[in-house]
Amino acid sequence: MYSEKVMDHFKNPRNVGEIPDADGVGEVGNPVCGDTTKIYLKIEENIINDIKFKTFGCGAAIASSSMLTEMAKGKTIEEALQITDQAVADMLDGLPPQKMHCSNMAADAMHKAIENYRLKKEALTKIV
Ligand code: FES
């Protein structure tokens, strides 16, 4: 039912945890089941140097978050913004149709974290 990649990322999720001094944080809830994903970013010179996640959800959601972090690490903000929920699901070699909604949090949470980073940066520029 699940691809080998989904099982691998579910059993050995990459980049789990928090970044206490994150430059950007984004959280989304899944309207279908109520599960949540939070993404933490460390950004330096427009590059995502570090990314971590905390997902309260099913195996497919954890695998999607894990895959997303691997796809986004080392990317520029602009490149990371191109990563979609569908791209994450594709990189996992797909998800069963009834679990597709579980892949709808990771990229969205990262986009929100980038937005959060940009807002913080903008606020700092105004202060200085
Ligand atoms: Fe909630 Fe999968 S059942 S994210």
GROMACS .gro file of N, CA and C and ligand atoms in nm:
model
  388
    1MET      N    1   0.083  -0.121   0.000
    1MET     CA    2   0.000   0.000   0.000
    1MET      C    3   0.087   0.127   0.000
    2TYR      N    4   0.191   0.129   0.085
    2TYR     CA    5   0.282   0.244   0.085
    2TYR      C    6   0.410   0.209   0.010
    3SER      N    7   0.469   0.310  -0.056
    3SER     CA    8   0.595   0.288  -0.128
    3SER      C    9   0.708   0.266  -0.026
    4GLU      N   10   0.817   0.211  -0.077
    4GLU     CA   11   0.934   0.190   0.010
    4GLU      C   12   0.984   0.322   0.067
    5LYS      N   13   0.978   0.425  -0.015
    5LYS     CA   14   1.026   0.557   0.031
    5LYS      C   15   0.941   0.609   0.147
    6VAL      N   16   0.809   0.591   0.137
    6VAL     CA   17   0.721   0.636   0.246
    6VAL      C   18   0.759   0.560   0.373
    7MET      N   19   0.774   0.429   0.362
    7MET     CA   20   0.806   0.348   0.480
    7MET      C   21   0.941   0.389   0.540
    8ASP      N   22   1.038   0.416   0.451
    8ASP     CA   23   1.172   0.455   0.498
    8ASP      C   24   1.164   0.588   0.575
    9HIS      N   25   1.096   0.686   0.517
    9HIS     CA   26   1.089   0.818   0.583
    9HIS      C   27   1.001   0.815   0.708
   10PHE      N   28   0.906   0.721   0.711
   10PHE     CA   29   0.822   0.708   0.830
   10PHE      C   30   0.901   0.643   0.944
   11LYS      N   31   0.977   0.539   0.907
   11LYS     CA   32   1.052   0.466   1.011
   11LYS      C   33   1.177   0.542   1.056
   12ASN      N   34   1.240   0.613   0.964
   12ASN     CA   35   1.361   0.690   0.996
   12ASN      C   36   1.346   0.834   0.951
   13PRO      N   37   1.256   0.907   1.014
   13PRO     CA   38   1.234   1.044   0.967
   13PRO      C   39   1.357   1.132   0.983
   14ARG      N   40   1.385   1.210   0.880
   14ARG     CA   41   1.501   1.302   0.881
   14ARG      C   42   1.457   1.438   0.935
   15ASN      N   43   1.551   1.500   1.005
   15ASN     CA   44   1.533   1.640   1.049
   15ASN      C   45   1.411   1.661   1.140
   16VAL      N   46   1.390   1.567   1.231
   16VAL     CA   47   1.282   1.584   1.328
   16VAL      C   48   1.331   1.675   1.440
   17GLY      N   49   1.244   1.761   1.490
   17GLY     CA   50   1.279   1.840   1.608
   17GLY      C   51   1.245   1.986   1.590
   18GLU      N   52   1.304   2.066   1.678
   18GLU     CA   53   1.278   2.211   1.676
   18GLU      C   54   1.410   2.284   1.655
   19ILE      N   55   1.403   2.407   1.608
   19ILE     CA   56   1.520   2.495   1.607
   19ILE      C   57   1.483   2.611   1.700
   20PRO      N   58   1.540   2.614   1.820
   20PRO     CA   59   1.499   2.714   1.919
   20PRO      C   60   1.516   2.859   1.869
   21ASP      N   61   1.624   2.885   1.795
   21ASP     CA   62   1.645   3.022   1.746
   21ASP      C   63   1.616   3.031   1.596
   22ALA      N   64   1.506   2.968   1.556
   22ALA     CA   65   1.470   2.965   1.414
   22ALA      C   66   1.449   3.105   1.358
   23ASP      N   67   1.483   3.121   1.230
   23ASP     CA   68   1.459   3.250   1.163
   23ASP      C   69   1.315   3.259   1.113
   24GLY      N   70   1.253   3.143   1.093
   24GLY     CA   71   1.114   3.142   1.048
   24GLY      C   72   1.045   3.016   1.096
   25VAL      N   73   0.920   3.030   1.139
   25VAL     CA   74   0.842   2.915   1.186
   25VAL      C   75   0.705   2.919   1.119
   26GLY      N   76   0.660   2.805   1.073
   26GLY     CA   77   0.527   2.799   1.010
   26GLY      C   78   0.453   2.675   1.055
   27GLU      N   79   0.323   2.691   1.078
   27GLU     CA   80   0.245   2.577   1.124
   27GLU      C   81   0.115   2.571   1.046
   28VAL      N   82   0.077   2.450   1.008
   28VAL     CA   83  -0.054   2.433   0.945
   28VAL      C   84  -0.127   2.314   1.006
   29GLY      N   85  -0.258   2.323   1.002
   29GLY     CA   86  -0.342   2.212   1.048
   29GLY      C   87  -0.410   2.151   0.928
   30ASN      N   88  -0.437   2.023   0.937
   30ASN     CA   89  -0.504   1.955   0.827
   30ASN      C   90  -0.655   1.958   0.853
   31PRO      N   91  -0.731   2.027   0.767
   31PRO     CA   92  -0.875   2.037   0.792
   31PRO      C   93  -0.947   1.903   0.784
   32VAL      N   94  -0.884   1.806   0.716
   32VAL     CA   95  -0.951   1.676   0.699
   32VAL      C   96  -0.950   1.596   0.830
   33CYS      N   97  -0.834   1.599   0.902
   33CYS     CA   98  -0.823   1.511   1.019
   33CYS      C   99  -0.783   1.585   1.146
   34GLY      N  100  -0.743   1.711   1.136
   34GLY     CA  101  -0.706   1.788   1.256
   34GLY      C  102  -0.560   1.772   1.296
   35ASP      N  103  -0.481   1.697   1.219
   35ASP     CA  104  -0.338   1.683   1.250
   35ASP      C  105  -0.264   1.813   1.216
   36THR      N  106  -0.142   1.826   1.271
   36THR     CA  107  -0.067   1.951   1.247
   36THR      C  108   0.080   1.924   1.214
   37THR      N  109   0.140   2.019   1.144
   37THR     CA  110   0.283   2.016   1.115
   37THR      C  111   0.342   2.154   1.138
   38LYS      N  112   0.459   2.155   1.202
   38LYS     CA  113   0.530   2.280   1.227
   38LYS      C  114   0.669   2.268   1.163
   39ILE      N  115   0.709   2.371   1.092
   39ILE     CA  116   0.840   2.372   1.025
   39ILE      C  117   0.924   2.488   1.080
   40TYR      N  118   1.049   2.458   1.109
   40TYR     CA  119   1.145   2.557   1.161
   40TYR      C  120   1.256   2.576   1.057
   41LEU      N  121   1.293   2.700   1.031
   41LEU     CA  122   1.397   2.728   0.931
   41LEU      C  123   1.511   2.811   0.988
   42LYS      N  124   1.631   2.778   0.944
   42LYS     CA  125   1.748   2.863   0.968
   42LYS      C  126   1.792   2.909   0.830
   43ILE      N  127   1.795   3.039   0.810
   43ILE     CA  128   1.825   3.093   0.677
   43ILE      C  129   1.944   3.187   0.684
   44GLU      N  130   2.039   3.163   0.595
   44GLU     CA  131   2.156   3.250   0.589
   44GLU      C  132   2.185   3.286   0.445
   45GLU      N  133   2.198   3.412   0.418
   45GLU     CA  134   2.223   3.462   0.283
   45GLU      C  135   2.129   3.398   0.182
   46ASN      N  136   2.001   3.397   0.218
   46ASN     CA  137   1.895   3.348   0.129
   46ASN      C  138   1.892   3.196   0.109
   47ILE      N  139   1.976   3.125   0.184
   47ILE     CA  140   1.981   2.978   0.170
   47ILE      C  141   1.924   2.913   0.297
   48ILE      N  142   1.845   2.808   0.277
   48ILE     CA  143   1.794   2.732   0.392
   48ILE      C  144   1.906   2.640   0.440
   49ASN      N  145   1.970   2.682   0.548
   49ASN     CA  146   2.083   2.606   0.602
   49ASN      C  147   2.038   2.491   0.689
   50ASP      N  148   1.926   2.512   0.757
   50ASP     CA  149   1.875   2.406   0.844
   50ASP      C  150   1.723   2.411   0.844
   51ILE      N  151   1.663   2.293   0.854
   51ILE     CA  152   1.517   2.285   0.856
   51ILE      C  153   1.479   2.165   0.942
   52LYS      N  154   1.385   2.187   1.030
   52LYS     CA  155   1.338   2.077   1.116
   52LYS      C  156   1.186   2.080   1.121
   53PHE      N  157   1.129   1.965   1.159
   53PHE     CA  158   0.983   1.959   1.165
   53PHE      C  159   0.933   1.884   1.287
   54LYS      N  160   0.809   1.921   1.325
   54LYS     CA  161   0.736   1.844   1.427
   54LYS      C  162   0.598   1.819   1.368
   55THR      N  163   0.567   1.693   1.351
   55THR     CA  164   0.438   1.658   1.292
   55THR      C  165   0.359   1.571   1.388
   56PHE      N  166   0.239   1.617   1.421
   56PHE     CA  167   0.147   1.535   1.498
   56PHE      C  168   0.049   1.480   1.397
   57GLY      N  169   0.080   1.363   1.345
   57GLY     CA  170  -0.006   1.308   1.241
   57GLY      C  171   0.028   1.164   1.211
   58CYS      N  172  -0.026   1.117   1.103
   58CYS     CA  173  -0.010   0.977   1.065
   58CYS      C  174   0.126   0.954   0.998
   59GLY      N  175   0.153   0.829   0.964
   59GLY     CA  176   0.280   0.792   0.901
   59GLY      C  177   0.303   0.865   0.770
   60ALA      N  178   0.198   0.881   0.690
   60ALA     CA  179   0.213   0.949   0.561
   60ALA      C  180   0.250   1.096   0.582
   61ALA      N  181   0.194   1.157   0.685
   61ALA     CA  182   0.225   1.298   0.714
   61ALA      C  183   0.369   1.311   0.762
   62ILE      N  184   0.414   1.218   0.844
   62ILE     CA  185   0.552   1.222   0.894
   62ILE      C  186   0.649   1.201   0.777
   63ALA      N  187   0.619   1.104   0.691
   63ALA     CA  188   0.705   1.078   0.575
   63ALA      C  189   0.709   1.200   0.484
   64SER      N  190   0.596   1.267   0.466
   64SER     CA  191   0.591   1.386   0.379
   64SER      C  192   0.676   1.499   0.438
   65SER      N  193   0.668   1.519   0.569
   65SER     CA  194   0.747   1.624   0.633
   65SER      C  195   0.896   1.593   0.620
   66SER      N  196   0.930   1.468   0.645
   66SER     CA  197   1.070   1.426   0.636
   66SER      C  198   1.125   1.449   0.495
   67MET      N  199   1.049   1.406   0.396
   67MET     CA  200   1.092   1.424   0.256
   67MET      C  201   1.105   1.572   0.222
   68LEU      N  202   1.008   1.650   0.267
   68LEU     CA  203   1.012   1.795   0.239
   68LEU      C  204   1.141   1.857   0.292
   69THR      N  205   1.180   1.818   0.413
   69THR     CA  206   1.300   1.879   0.472
   69THR      C  207   1.423   1.844   0.387
   70GLU      N  208   1.426   1.721   0.335
   70GLU     CA  209   1.541   1.684   0.250
   70GLU      C  210   1.540   1.763   0.119
   71MET      N  211   1.420   1.786   0.067
   71MET     CA  212   1.410   1.859  -0.060
   71MET      C  213   1.448   2.007  -0.044
   72ALA      N  214   1.419   2.064   0.074
   72ALA     CA  215   1.437   2.208   0.092
   72ALA      C  216   1.576   2.247   0.143
   73LYS      N  217   1.642   2.157   0.214
   73LYS     CA  218   1.772   2.191   0.273
   73LYS      C  219   1.873   2.229   0.166
   74GLY      N  220   1.938   2.342   0.186
   74GLY     CA  221   2.040   2.386   0.091
   74GLY      C  222   1.985   2.466  -0.026
   75LYS      N  223   1.854   2.477  -0.033
   75LYS     CA  224   1.791   2.551  -0.144
   75LYS      C  225   1.782   2.701  -0.109
   76THR      N  226   1.773   2.783  -0.214
   76THR     CA  227   1.744   2.924  -0.191
   76THR      C  228   1.596   2.935  -0.153
   77ILE      N  229   1.559   3.048  -0.098
   77ILE     CA  230   1.418   3.069  -0.062
   77ILE      C  231   1.329   3.056  -0.186
   78GLU      N  232   1.375   3.114  -0.296
   78GLU     CA  233   1.294   3.110  -0.418
   78GLU      C  234   1.276   2.966  -0.466
   79GLU      N  235   1.383   2.887  -0.459
   79GLU     CA  236   1.372   2.745  -0.501
   79GLU      C  237   1.279   2.669  -0.407
   80ALA      N  238   1.290   2.696  -0.278
   80ALA     CA  239   1.207   2.625  -0.180
   80ALA      C  240   1.059   2.659  -0.201
   81LEU      N  241   1.032   2.782  -0.242
   81LEU     CA  242   0.892   2.821  -0.264
   81LEU      C  243   0.830   2.749  -0.383
   82GLN      N  244   0.915   2.693  -0.468
   82GLN     CA  245   0.863   2.617  -0.585
   82GLN      C  246   0.818   2.476  -0.545
   83ILE      N  247   0.859   2.431  -0.425
   83ILE     CA  248   0.825   2.295  -0.382
   83ILE      C  249   0.677   2.291  -0.341
   84THR      N  250   0.602   2.203  -0.405
   84THR     CA  251   0.458   2.193  -0.378
   84THR      C  252   0.427   2.064  -0.303
   85ASP      N  253   0.306   2.057  -0.249
   85ASP     CA  254   0.261   1.934  -0.183
   85ASP      C  255   0.269   1.817  -0.281
   86GLN      N  256   0.229   1.842  -0.404
   86GLN     CA  257   0.230   1.736  -0.505
   86GLN      C  258   0.373   1.688  -0.531
   87ALA      N  259   0.470   1.783  -0.535
   87ALA     CA  260   0.610   1.746  -0.559
   87ALA      C  261   0.661   1.656  -0.447
   88VAL      N  262   0.619   1.685  -0.325
   88VAL     CA  263   0.660   1.602  -0.210
   88VAL      C  264   0.602   1.461  -0.226
   89ALA      N  265   0.474   1.454  -0.260
   89ALA     CA  266   0.409   1.323  -0.279
   89ALA      C  267   0.477   1.247  -0.392
   90ASP      N  268   0.512   1.318  -0.500
   90ASP     CA  269   0.579   1.252  -0.613
   90ASP      C  270   0.714   1.196  -0.572
   91MET      N  271   0.789   1.274  -0.490
   91MET     CA  272   0.921   1.228  -0.445
   91MET      C  273   0.911   1.104  -0.356
   92LEU      N  274   0.794   1.088  -0.295
   92LEU     CA  275   0.772   0.968  -0.211
   92LEU      C  276   0.720   0.852  -0.295
   93ASP      N  277   0.720   0.869  -0.427
   93ASP     CA  278   0.663   0.770  -0.520
   93ASP      C  279   0.514   0.754  -0.499
   94GLY      N  280   0.451   0.862  -0.460
   94GLY     CA  281   0.305   0.863  -0.448
   94GLY      C  282   0.255   0.814  -0.314
   95LEU      N  283   0.128   0.846  -0.289
   95LEU     CA  284   0.059   0.801  -0.168
   95LEU      C  285  -0.075   0.742  -0.212
   96PRO      N  286  -0.131   0.652  -0.133
   96PRO     CA  287  -0.263   0.600  -0.168
   96PRO      C  288  -0.363   0.717  -0.175
   97PRO      N  289  -0.460   0.712  -0.267
   97PRO     CA  290  -0.552   0.825  -0.287
   97PRO      C  291  -0.614   0.876  -0.157
   98GLN      N  292  -0.651   0.785  -0.068
   98GLN     CA  293  -0.718   0.828   0.056
   98GLN      C  294  -0.622   0.892   0.155
   99LYS      N  295  -0.490   0.886   0.126
   99LYS     CA  296  -0.390   0.948   0.214
   99LYS      C  297  -0.326   1.071   0.150
  100MET      N  298  -0.372   1.110   0.032
  100MET     CA  299  -0.311   1.226  -0.035
  100MET      C  300  -0.324   1.353   0.050
  101HIS      N  301  -0.432   1.364   0.124
  101HIS     CA  302  -0.450   1.485   0.206
  101HIS      C  303  -0.341   1.498   0.312
  102CYS      N  304  -0.279   1.384   0.347
  102CYS     CA  305  -0.174   1.384   0.450
  102CYS      C  306  -0.046   1.452   0.401
  103SER      N  307  -0.032   1.462   0.268
  103SER     CA  308   0.089   1.527   0.214
  103SER      C  309   0.066   1.677   0.196
  104ASN      N  310  -0.049   1.726   0.240
  104ASN     CA  311  -0.085   1.866   0.216
  104ASN      C  312  -0.041   1.963   0.325
  105MET      N  313   0.046   1.918   0.415
  105MET     CA  314   0.085   2.008   0.523
  105MET      C  315   0.230   2.055   0.511
  106ALA      N  316   0.321   1.965   0.473
  106ALA     CA  317   0.464   1.994   0.483
  106ALA      C  318   0.506   2.118   0.403
  107ALA      N  319   0.477   2.116   0.273
  107ALA     CA  320   0.519   2.230   0.189
  107ALA      C  321   0.447   2.357   0.232
  108ASP      N  322   0.319   2.344   0.268
  108ASP     CA  323   0.243   2.462   0.310
  108ASP      C  324   0.303   2.523   0.437
  109ALA      N  325   0.342   2.436   0.531
  109ALA     CA  326   0.402   2.486   0.656
  109ALA      C  327   0.536   2.554   0.626
  110MET      N  328   0.612   2.499   0.533
  110MET     CA  329   0.740   2.562   0.497
  110MET      C  330   0.716   2.698   0.431
  111HIS      N  331   0.617   2.706   0.344
  111HIS     CA  332   0.586   2.834   0.280
  111HIS      C  333   0.550   2.939   0.387
  112LYS      N  334   0.474   2.893   0.487
  112LYS     CA  335   0.437   2.985   0.597
  112LYS      C  336   0.561   3.027   0.676
  113ALA      N  337   0.654   2.934   0.697
  113ALA     CA  338   0.777   2.965   0.770
  113ALA      C  339   0.860   3.069   0.693
  114ILE      N  340   0.861   3.057   0.562
  114ILE     CA  341   0.934   3.154   0.480
  114ILE      C  342   0.867   3.292   0.490
  115GLU      N  343   0.734   3.291   0.488
  115GLU     CA  344   0.658   3.415   0.503
  115GLU      C  345   0.691   3.479   0.638
  116ASN      N  346   0.695   3.396   0.742
  116ASN     CA  347   0.727   3.442   0.877
  116ASN      C  348   0.867   3.504   0.880
  117TYR      N  349   0.962   3.438   0.814
  117TYR     CA  350   1.100   3.488   0.806
  117TYR      C  351   1.104   3.625   0.737
  118ARG      N  352   1.031   3.635   0.627
  118ARG     CA  353   1.031   3.761   0.550
  118ARG      C  354   0.968   3.874   0.631
  119LEU      N  355   0.862   3.844   0.704
  119LEU     CA  356   0.797   3.946   0.786
  119LEU      C  357   0.890   3.994   0.897
  120LYS      N  358   0.960   3.898   0.960
  120LYS     CA  359   1.054   3.934   1.067
  120LYS      C  360   1.165   4.023   1.013
  121LYS      N  361   1.216   3.986   0.895
  121LYS     CA  362   1.325   4.059   0.834
  121LYS      C  363   1.281   4.201   0.799
  122GLU      N  364   1.160   4.210   0.747
  122GLU     CA  365   1.103   4.339   0.709
  122GLU      C  366   1.090   4.428   0.833
  123ALA      N  367   1.042   4.367   0.943
  123ALA     CA  368   1.024   4.442   1.067
  123ALA      C  369   1.158   4.493   1.118
  124LEU      N  370   1.262   4.409   1.109
  124LEU     CA  371   1.395   4.448   1.154
  124LEU      C  372   1.449   4.563   1.071
  125THR      N  373   1.427   4.557   0.939
  125THR     CA  374   1.476   4.662   0.850
  125THR      C  375   1.413   4.796   0.888
  126LYS      N  376   1.284   4.790   0.929
  126LYS     CA  377   1.217   4.915   0.965
  126LYS      C  378   1.273   4.974   1.095
  127ILE      N  379   1.313   4.885   1.187
  127ILE     CA  380   1.367   4.932   1.316
  127ILE      C  381   1.504   4.996   1.296
  128VAL      N  382   1.588   4.931   1.213
  128VAL     CA  383   1.726   4.978   1.196
  128VAL      C  384   1.732   5.108   1.118
  129FES    FE1  385  -0.405   1.328   0.946
  129FES    FE2  386  -0.275   1.173   0.774
  129FES     S1  387  -0.455   1.125   0.884
  129FES     S2  388  -0.234   1.379   0.828
   0.00000   0.00000   0.00000
